[in-house]
mmCIF file of C-alpha atoms in Angstrom:
data_model
loop_
_atom_site.group_PDB
_atom_site.id
_atom_site.type_symbol
_atom_site.label_atom_id
_atom_site.label_comp_id
_atom_site.label_asym_id
_atom_site.label_seq_id
_atom_site.Cartn_x
_atom_site.Cartn_y
_atom_site.Cartn_z
ATOM 1 C CA MET I 1 76.098 90.037 102.357
ATOM 2 C CA THR I 2 79.428 91.441 101.176
ATOM 3 C CA GLU I 3 80.550 94.609 102.942
ATOM 4 C CA VAL I 4 81.864 97.287 100.595
ATOM 5 C CA ILE I 5 84.353 100.043 101.355
ATOM 6 C CA VAL I 6 84.380 102.788 98.719
ATOM 7 C CA VAL I 7 87.605 104.746 98.318
ATOM 8 C CA ILE I 8 87.261 107.905 96.222
ATOM 9 C CA GLY I 9 90.762 109.073 95.416
ATOM 10 C CA PRO I 10 92.897 105.973 96.082
ATOM 11 C CA GLY I 11 96.210 107.784 96.488
ATOM 12 C CA GLN I 12 98.664 107.218 99.302
ATOM 13 C CA ILE I 13 96.279 108.340 102.057
ATOM 14 C CA GLY I 14 93.285 106.498 100.611
ATOM 15 C CA GLN I 15 95.300 103.290 100.349
ATOM 16 C CA ALA I 16 96.685 103.655 103.874
ATOM 17 C CA ILE I 17 93.153 103.915 105.259
ATOM 18 C CA ALA I 18 91.853 101.076 103.089
ATOM 19 C CA ARG I 19 94.576 98.751 104.384
ATOM 20 C CA ARG I 20 93.341 99.286 107.921
ATOM 21 C CA VAL I 21 89.598 99.033 107.403
ATOM 22 C CA GLY I 22 89.253 96.893 104.266
ATOM 23 C CA VAL I 23 90.331 93.463 105.509
ATOM 24 C CA GLY I 24 87.657 90.882 104.752
ATOM 25 C CA LYS I 25 85.624 93.416 102.776
ATOM 26 C CA HIS I 26 85.369 94.396 99.136
ATOM 27 C CA VAL I 27 87.297 97.593 98.435
ATOM 28 C CA GLN I 28 86.048 99.640 95.495
ATOM 29 C CA LEU I 29 88.653 102.115 94.274
ATOM 30 C CA ALA I 30 87.364 105.091 92.289
ATOM 31 C CA ASP I 31 89.328 107.874 90.644
ATOM 32 C CA LEU I 32 88.897 110.450 87.895
ATOM 33 C CA ARG I 33 91.668 108.643 86.030
ATOM 34 C CA GLU I 34 91.198 104.916 85.584
ATOM 35 C CA ASP I 35 94.938 104.271 85.519
ATOM 36 C CA ASN I 36 95.270 105.676 89.051
ATOM 37 C CA ALA I 37 92.586 103.310 90.315
ATOM 38 C CA VAL I 38 94.129 100.365 88.454
ATOM 39 C CA ALA I 39 97.579 101.083 89.910
ATOM 40 C CA ALA I 40 96.164 101.242 93.436
ATOM 41 C CA ALA I 41 94.153 98.076 92.830
ATOM 42 C CA GLU I 42 97.269 96.190 91.800
ATOM 43 C CA VAL I 43 99.060 97.182 94.997
ATOM 44 C CA LEU I 44 96.159 96.220 97.262
ATOM 45 C CA SER I 45 95.319 93.072 95.340
ATOM 46 C CA ASN I 46 98.920 91.890 95.660
ATOM 47 C CA ALA I 47 98.590 92.472 99.401
ATOM 48 C CA GLY I 48 95.543 90.193 99.630
ATOM 49 C CA TYR I 49 92.649 92.612 99.387
ATOM 50 C CA ASP I 50 89.494 92.005 97.341
ATOM 51 C CA VAL I 51 89.295 95.033 95.040
ATOM 52 C CA SER I 52 87.575 96.478 91.998
ATOM 53 C CA VAL I 53 88.018 99.749 90.140
ATOM 54 C CA ALA I 54 85.729 102.479 88.850
ATOM 55 C CA THR I 55 86.020 105.972 87.431
ATOM 56 C CA VAL I 56 84.262 108.962 88.895
ATOM 57 C CA ASP I 57 84.186 112.717 88.495
ATOM 58 C CA VAL I 58 83.102 113.986 91.905
ATOM 59 C CA SER I 59 81.934 117.258 90.375
ATOM 60 C CA SER I 60 79.294 115.386 88.328
ATOM 61 C CA ARG I 61 76.101 114.209 90.010
ATOM 62 C CA GLU I 62 75.515 111.688 87.244
ATOM 63 C CA ALA I 63 78.986 110.196 87.741
ATOM 64 C CA VAL I 64 78.729 110.048 91.538
ATOM 65 C CA HIS I 65 75.290 108.455 91.347
ATOM 66 C CA ALA I 66 76.623 105.862 88.908
ATOM 67 C CA LEU I 67 79.397 105.051 91.392
ATOM 68 C CA VAL I 68 76.821 104.619 94.157
ATOM 69 C CA GLU I 69 74.884 102.188 91.985
ATOM 70 C CA LYS I 70 78.038 100.198 91.228
ATOM 71 C CA ALA I 71 78.938 100.054 94.909
ATOM 72 C CA THR I 72 75.500 98.954 96.084
ATOM 73 C CA GLY I 73 75.509 96.337 93.337
ATOM 74 C CA LEU I 74 78.532 94.776 95.016
ATOM 75 C CA GLY I 75 77.014 94.606 98.485
ATOM 76 C CA ALA I 76 76.225 96.738 101.521
ATOM 77 C CA VAL I 77 78.234 99.965 101.607
ATOM 78 C CA THR I 78 79.612 100.068 105.136
ATOM 79 C CA GLY I 79 82.480 102.476 104.567
ATOM 80 C CA LEU I 80 83.300 105.624 102.608
ATOM 81 C CA ILE I 81 86.801 107.061 102.316
ATOM 82 C CA HIS I 82 86.759 110.353 100.427
ATOM 83 C CA THR I 83 90.179 111.826 99.683
ATOM 84 C CA ALA I 84 89.668 113.261 96.186
ATOM 85 C CA GLY I 85 90.510 116.902 95.644
ATOM 86 C CA VAL I 86 92.805 119.451 94.053
ATOM 87 C CA SER I 87 95.290 121.754 95.759
ATOM 88 C CA PRO I 88 95.908 125.500 95.337
ATOM 89 C CA SER I 89 98.870 124.850 93.055
ATOM 90 C CA GLN I 90 96.914 122.498 90.835
ATOM 91 C CA ALA I 91 93.809 124.455 89.907
ATOM 92 C CA PRO I 92 92.119 127.891 89.736
ATOM 93 C CA PRO I 93 89.588 128.969 92.396
ATOM 94 C CA ALA I 94 86.485 127.895 90.445
ATOM 95 C CA THR I 95 87.794 124.366 89.962
ATOM 96 C CA ILE I 96 88.818 124.034 93.597
ATOM 97 C CA LEU I 97 85.359 125.055 94.770
ATOM 98 C CA LYS I 98 83.682 122.767 92.230
ATOM 99 C CA VAL I 99 85.749 119.706 93.149
ATOM 100 C CA ASP I 100 86.676 120.164 96.810
ATOM 101 C CA LEU I 101 83.519 121.857 98.096
ATOM 102 C CA TYR I 102 80.651 120.944 95.766
ATOM 103 C CA GLY I 103 82.100 117.507 94.986
ATOM 104 C CA THR I 104 82.456 116.578 98.647
ATOM 105 C CA ALA I 105 78.926 117.761 99.454
ATOM 106 C CA LEU I 106 77.644 115.717 96.522
ATOM 107 C CA VAL I 107 79.465 112.564 97.615
ATOM 108 C CA LEU I 108 78.167 112.938 101.177
ATOM 109 C CA GLU I 109 74.605 113.352 99.968
ATOM 110 C CA GLU I 110 74.643 110.452 97.507
ATOM 111 C CA PHE I 111 76.374 107.962 99.793
ATOM 112 C CA GLY I 112 74.387 109.187 102.787
ATOM 113 C CA ASP I 113 71.322 107.822 101.012
ATOM 114 C CA VAL I 114 72.727 104.270 100.899
ATOM 115 C CA ILE I 115 75.223 103.894 103.755
ATOM 116 C CA ALA I 116 74.440 100.735 105.711
ATOM 117 C CA SER I 117 73.506 100.589 109.376
ATOM 118 C CA GLY I 118 76.698 100.540 111.428
ATOM 119 C CA GLY I 119 78.649 102.095 108.569
ATOM 120 C CA ALA I 120 81.138 104.939 108.827
ATOM 121 C CA GLY I 121 82.960 107.365 106.598
ATOM 122 C CA VAL I 122 85.877 109.777 106.639
ATOM 123 C CA VAL I 123 86.458 112.840 104.490
ATOM 124 C CA ILE I 124 89.985 114.182 104.159
ATOM 125 C CA ALA I 125 89.840 117.937 104.662
ATOM 126 C CA SER I 126 92.946 120.001 105.503
ATOM 127 C CA GLN I 127 94.689 122.073 108.146
ATOM 128 C CA SER I 128 94.157 124.913 105.675
ATOM 129 C CA GLY I 129 90.545 125.183 106.775
ATOM 130 C CA HIS I 130 91.797 125.981 110.277
ATOM 131 C CA ARG I 131 93.930 128.866 109.041
ATOM 132 C CA LEU I 132 90.911 130.710 107.660
ATOM 133 C CA PRO I 133 89.657 133.455 110.009
ATOM 134 C CA PRO I 134 86.245 132.830 111.585
ATOM 135 C CA LEU I 135 83.246 133.030 109.284
ATOM 136 C CA THR I 136 79.919 134.449 110.363
ATOM 137 C CA VAL I 137 77.276 132.202 111.883
ATOM 138 C CA GLU I 138 75.222 132.678 108.722
ATOM 139 C CA GLN I 139 78.133 131.684 106.478
ATOM 140 C CA ASN I 140 78.828 128.584 108.568
ATOM 141 C CA LYS I 141 75.211 127.508 108.313
ATOM 142 C CA ALA I 142 75.162 128.183 104.581
ATOM 143 C CA LEU I 143 78.220 125.991 103.958
ATOM 144 C CA ALA I 144 76.769 123.250 106.140
ATOM 145 C CA THR I 145 73.178 123.132 104.945
ATOM 146 C CA THR I 146 72.667 124.863 101.588
ATOM 147 C CA PRO I 147 71.267 122.350 99.057
ATOM 148 C CA VAL I 148 74.131 120.896 97.047
ATOM 149 C CA GLU I 149 73.045 122.327 93.705
ATOM 150 C CA GLU I 150 72.804 125.830 95.210
ATOM 151 C CA LEU I 151 76.078 125.707 97.117
ATOM 152 C CA LEU I 152 78.339 127.398 94.564
ATOM 153 C CA GLY I 153 75.821 130.205 94.145
ATOM 154 C CA LEU I 154 76.382 131.539 97.670
ATOM 155 C CA ASP I 155 77.277 135.228 97.586
ATOM 156 C CA PHE I 156 80.588 134.824 99.402
ATOM 157 C CA LEU I 157 81.675 132.067 97.002
ATOM 158 C CA ARG I 158 81.040 133.965 93.792
ATOM 159 C CA PRO I 159 84.037 134.336 91.412
ATOM 160 C CA GLU I 160 84.429 138.032 92.125
ATOM 161 C CA GLN I 161 84.635 137.279 95.851
ATOM 162 C CA VAL I 162 87.083 134.349 95.636
ATOM 163 C CA THR I 163 89.904 135.256 93.256
ATOM 164 C CA ASP I 164 92.759 133.441 95.012
ATOM 165 C CA SER I 165 93.282 129.674 94.841
ATOM 166 C CA LEU I 166 94.467 129.441 98.443
ATOM 167 C CA LEU I 167 91.377 131.243 99.729
ATOM 168 C CA ALA I 168 89.183 128.946 97.626
ATOM 169 C CA TYR I 169 90.955 125.926 99.132
ATOM 170 C CA GLN I 170 90.575 127.241 102.686
ATOM 171 C CA LEU I 171 86.876 127.907 102.167
ATOM 172 C CA ALA I 172 86.378 124.477 100.622
ATOM 173 C CA LYS I 173 88.110 122.674 103.465
ATOM 174 C CA ARG I 174 86.292 124.683 106.138
ATOM 175 C CA GLY I 175 83.137 123.848 104.235
ATOM 176 C CA ASN I 176 84.001 120.136 104.286
ATOM 177 C CA SER I 177 84.135 119.992 108.074
ATOM 178 C CA LEU I 178 80.940 122.015 108.433
ATOM 179 C CA ARG I 179 79.163 119.897 105.833
ATOM 180 C CA VAL I 180 80.179 116.699 107.609
ATOM 181 C CA MET I 181 78.839 118.051 110.887
ATOM 182 C CA ALA I 182 75.444 118.641 109.291
ATOM 183 C CA GLU I 183 75.511 115.352 107.364
ATOM 184 C CA ALA I 184 76.279 113.459 110.579
ATOM 185 C CA VAL I 185 72.722 114.161 111.680
ATOM 186 C CA ARG I 186 71.305 112.683 108.471
ATOM 187 C CA TRP I 187 73.709 109.739 108.460
ATOM 188 C CA GLY I 188 72.782 109.100 112.088
ATOM 189 C CA LYS I 189 69.211 108.356 111.048
ATOM 190 C CA ARG I 190 70.666 105.358 109.194
ATOM 191 C CA ARG I 191 72.758 104.475 112.280
ATOM 192 C CA ALA I 192 75.954 105.468 110.474
ATOM 193 C CA ARG I 193 78.753 107.909 111.294
ATOM 194 C CA ILE I 194 80.793 110.426 109.302
ATOM 195 C CA ASN I 195 83.817 112.536 110.303
ATOM 196 C CA THR I 196 86.553 114.638 108.758
ATOM 197 C CA ILE I 197 90.295 114.511 109.242
ATOM 198 C CA SER I 198 92.237 117.720 108.636
ATOM 199 C CA PRO I 199 95.830 116.655 108.002
ATOM 200 C CA GLY I 200 98.773 118.985 107.843
ATOM 201 C CA ILE I 201 101.574 118.452 105.363
ATOM 202 C CA ILE I 202 101.535 114.730 104.611
ATOM 203 C CA ILE I 203 104.165 113.514 102.158
ATOM 204 C CA THR I 204 102.226 112.424 99.084
ATOM 205 C CA PRO I 205 102.549 113.312 95.380
ATOM 206 C CA LEU I 206 100.091 116.170 95.944
ATOM 207 C CA ALA I 207 102.206 117.537 98.809
ATOM 208 C CA LYS I 208 105.304 117.290 96.643
ATOM 209 C CA ASP I 209 103.518 119.409 94.031
ATOM 210 C CA GLU I 210 102.987 122.048 96.694
ATOM 211 C CA LEU I 211 106.536 121.804 98.072
ATOM 212 C CA THR I 212 107.992 122.337 94.601
ATOM 213 C CA GLY I 213 105.364 124.856 93.503
ATOM 214 C CA PRO I 214 105.098 128.626 93.970
ATOM 215 C CA ARG I 215 104.113 128.212 97.640
ATOM 216 C CA GLY I 216 106.879 125.701 98.361
ATOM 217 C CA GLU I 217 108.965 128.003 100.517
ATOM 218 C CA GLY I 218 105.993 128.751 102.733
ATOM 219 C CA TYR I 219 105.262 125.041 103.123
ATOM 220 C CA ARG I 220 108.849 124.341 104.132
ATOM 221 C CA ARG I 221 108.699 127.134 106.712
ATOM 222 C CA MET I 222 105.521 125.636 108.144
ATOM 223 C CA ILE I 223 107.234 122.289 108.617
ATOM 224 C CA GLU I 224 110.323 123.822 110.224
ATOM 225 C CA ALA I 225 108.298 126.010 112.591
ATOM 226 C CA SER I 226 105.794 123.338 113.598
ATOM 227 C CA VAL I 227 105.785 121.655 116.983
ATOM 228 C CA ALA I 228 106.650 118.276 115.471
ATOM 229 C CA GLY I 229 109.296 119.753 113.180
ATOM 230 C CA ARG I 230 108.494 117.326 110.375
ATOM 231 C CA ALA I 231 105.871 116.385 107.832
ATOM 232 C CA GLY I 232 103.436 113.535 108.413
ATOM 233 C CA THR I 233 102.984 110.202 106.661
ATOM 234 C CA PRO I 234 99.938 108.589 105.047
ATOM 235 C CA ASP I 235 100.120 105.755 107.600
ATOM 236 C CA GLU I 236 99.629 108.244 110.441
ATOM 237 C CA VAL I 237 96.455 109.489 108.769
ATOM 238 C CA GLY I 238 95.418 105.864 108.281
ATOM 239 C CA ASN I 239 95.740 105.236 112.007
ATOM 240 C CA VAL I 240 93.381 108.104 112.846
ATOM 241 C CA ALA I 241 90.907 107.051 110.165
ATOM 242 C CA ALA I 242 90.892 103.483 111.466
ATOM 243 C CA LEU I 243 89.878 104.797 114.881
ATOM 244 C CA LEU I 244 87.114 106.951 113.428
ATOM 245 C CA MET I 245 85.718 104.186 111.219
ATOM 246 C CA GLY I 246 86.096 101.351 113.710
ATOM 247 C CA PRO I 247 84.250 100.282 116.867
ATOM 248 C CA ASP I 248 86.612 102.212 119.150
ATOM 249 C CA GLY I 249 85.384 105.421 117.499
ATOM 250 C CA GLY I 250 81.715 104.565 117.876
ATOM 251 C CA PHE I 251 80.956 107.712 119.897
ATOM 252 C CA ILE I 252 82.618 110.048 117.383
ATOM 253 C CA THR I 253 80.545 111.533 114.571
ATOM 254 C CA GLY I 254 80.231 114.971 113.017
ATOM 255 C CA SER I 255 83.736 115.770 114.232
ATOM 256 C CA ASP I 256 86.863 117.153 112.624
ATOM 257 C CA ILE I 257 90.244 115.834 113.749
ATOM 258 C CA LEU I 258 93.110 118.275 113.158
ATOM 259 C CA MET I 259 96.402 116.369 112.825
ATOM 260 C CA ASP I 260 99.135 118.666 111.589
ATOM 261 C CA GLY I 261 102.089 118.306 113.918
ATOM 262 C CA GLY I 262 101.187 121.589 115.572
ATOM 263 C CA VAL I 263 101.395 123.738 112.426
ATOM 264 C CA THR I 264 98.086 125.438 113.188
ATOM 265 C CA ALA I 265 99.022 125.939 116.849
ATOM 266 C CA THR I 266 102.216 127.660 115.738
ATOM 267 C CA TYR I 267 100.367 129.717 113.125
ATOM 268 C CA TRP I 268 97.952 131.202 115.637
ATOM 269 C CA TYR I 269 99.916 131.124 118.900
ATOM 270 C CA GLY I 270 103.607 130.726 118.082
ATOM 271 C CA ASP I 271 106.192 133.191 119.373
ATOM 272 C CA PRO I 272 105.810 135.381 117.477
ATOM 273 C CA ALA I 273 102.577 134.086 115.970
ATOM 274 C CA PRO I 274 102.916 134.358 112.170
ATOM 275 C CA ALA I 275 99.177 135.009 111.944
ATOM 276 C CA GLN I 276 99.662 138.170 113.947
ATOM 277 C CA LYS I 277 102.464 139.616 111.812
#
């Protein structure tokens, strides 16, 4: 049977991961905008990959379920690469929570019902989730286990509580890693694995939006003050994802890999630590 790798959000990072794990498999590229998926499909097809395209709105259960049905119609879903999301400069708090938090939880639930034995998935979270101060034990559990359709109704996620786009993004990305930890237990019952990667500033069109947006100066300071002293590349994220989705990462599930060039280390423990100013 054909093995299918589903890429939701086939931008630079999604394509970099697909190149490493999609050889000999069918790669289904799904995006909110069909032209984005078609453009990515052309690049991968010209490089020898077997691809198809689909549209999906991750904030719609009907749309995500339809994508699942399309994917399973192609073969056994052995891989999920979820990179779709919006950044603080691209959307208001409510949209960020709907897409980045609810949408990710929805994708994990729907694909967790069909992922094949031996399959694996990665969700792209963000270093931003590591800059959020600790939540309570109860809040952590709520983000990890609250039924998907009740998730946005949590008291600490209500509009009057989350009025800033950056805070919404941080909560969503912290929620992604917690959700994956809980989902790893469910996916494990199907003998499949799921992990998150929390990249720092990776040069992609989305990152360029941030670097040229209202928070651009802060992003540039983060890069300059980081241990690595530079931004990352999609290929570096692809390398980590290939480990997590491949046989060498067979003992890793429910984990979050922070790869940010030391930005978070500098934030919390630099001299002087910006977080302490």
